[in-house]
Amino acid sequence: VNLVESGGGFVQAGGSLKLSCAASGSWLDTAVMTWFRQAPGKEREFVALVTRSDMTDYADSVKGRFTVSRDDAEKTMTLDMSDLKPEDTAIYYCAASQVWTNRPGDYSNWGQGIQVTVSS
């Protein structure tokens, strides 16, 4: 499956952004769709995931501020981010898997990543 992120950019602290991930190819590989992020000098970390049955999971650092959803008819996943903080600054990646996992090493399908920058 091919994944393409969009919607990143620059925002001030407290602001909002919406990321989208469009999938093409084998939809069978997208039972679980996930957002990861990687800040400069840090390891890639889990942000949020959503399953085909709309079950979700979030990193503690984004709970209550981020909302993940998917539209299987459109083959898209979105991440609504609000109350953004400078520590949310990172490259955000869309990924897909056939199993529930929040470990980056378990994913083989990745988007190219998109930059989100939050200024203080």
Steps between C-alpha positions, in 0.01 A plus 500: 500500500619851415448770764518876449473756780373855461398796712810575702640846553583769748276603790532691823468327835138442589400477137360213295597302194346210312711233336371262238633172367378369166549134420511326166570145403423203722240617754530157664827620655328783685313319776685731738601850397737691718671835544856519621725800540869566519657811642860598420743283691228277638365160416180454309210478743141384492231769491163338424339213317157402372377158395251403234243459780579856615679399816761760590808536713704806588834584650457653844664821379220569251192363675225756518666718235521277191224303332564229243236376256474317170269483202525160336283605208746778418805300617614782722606556859506835675660637813333804650749674723400775740665690784830438326819541699858566388586144603260376233744627239610203291470323170175308508475167321202295395539122519286193445499149635289189510540469877455726802842628601649833601861403432653666193710193426186296442392718207615454142258741331592867551425837353778744420427715805384859541637777715303654785659797673352662810648828613492621859 
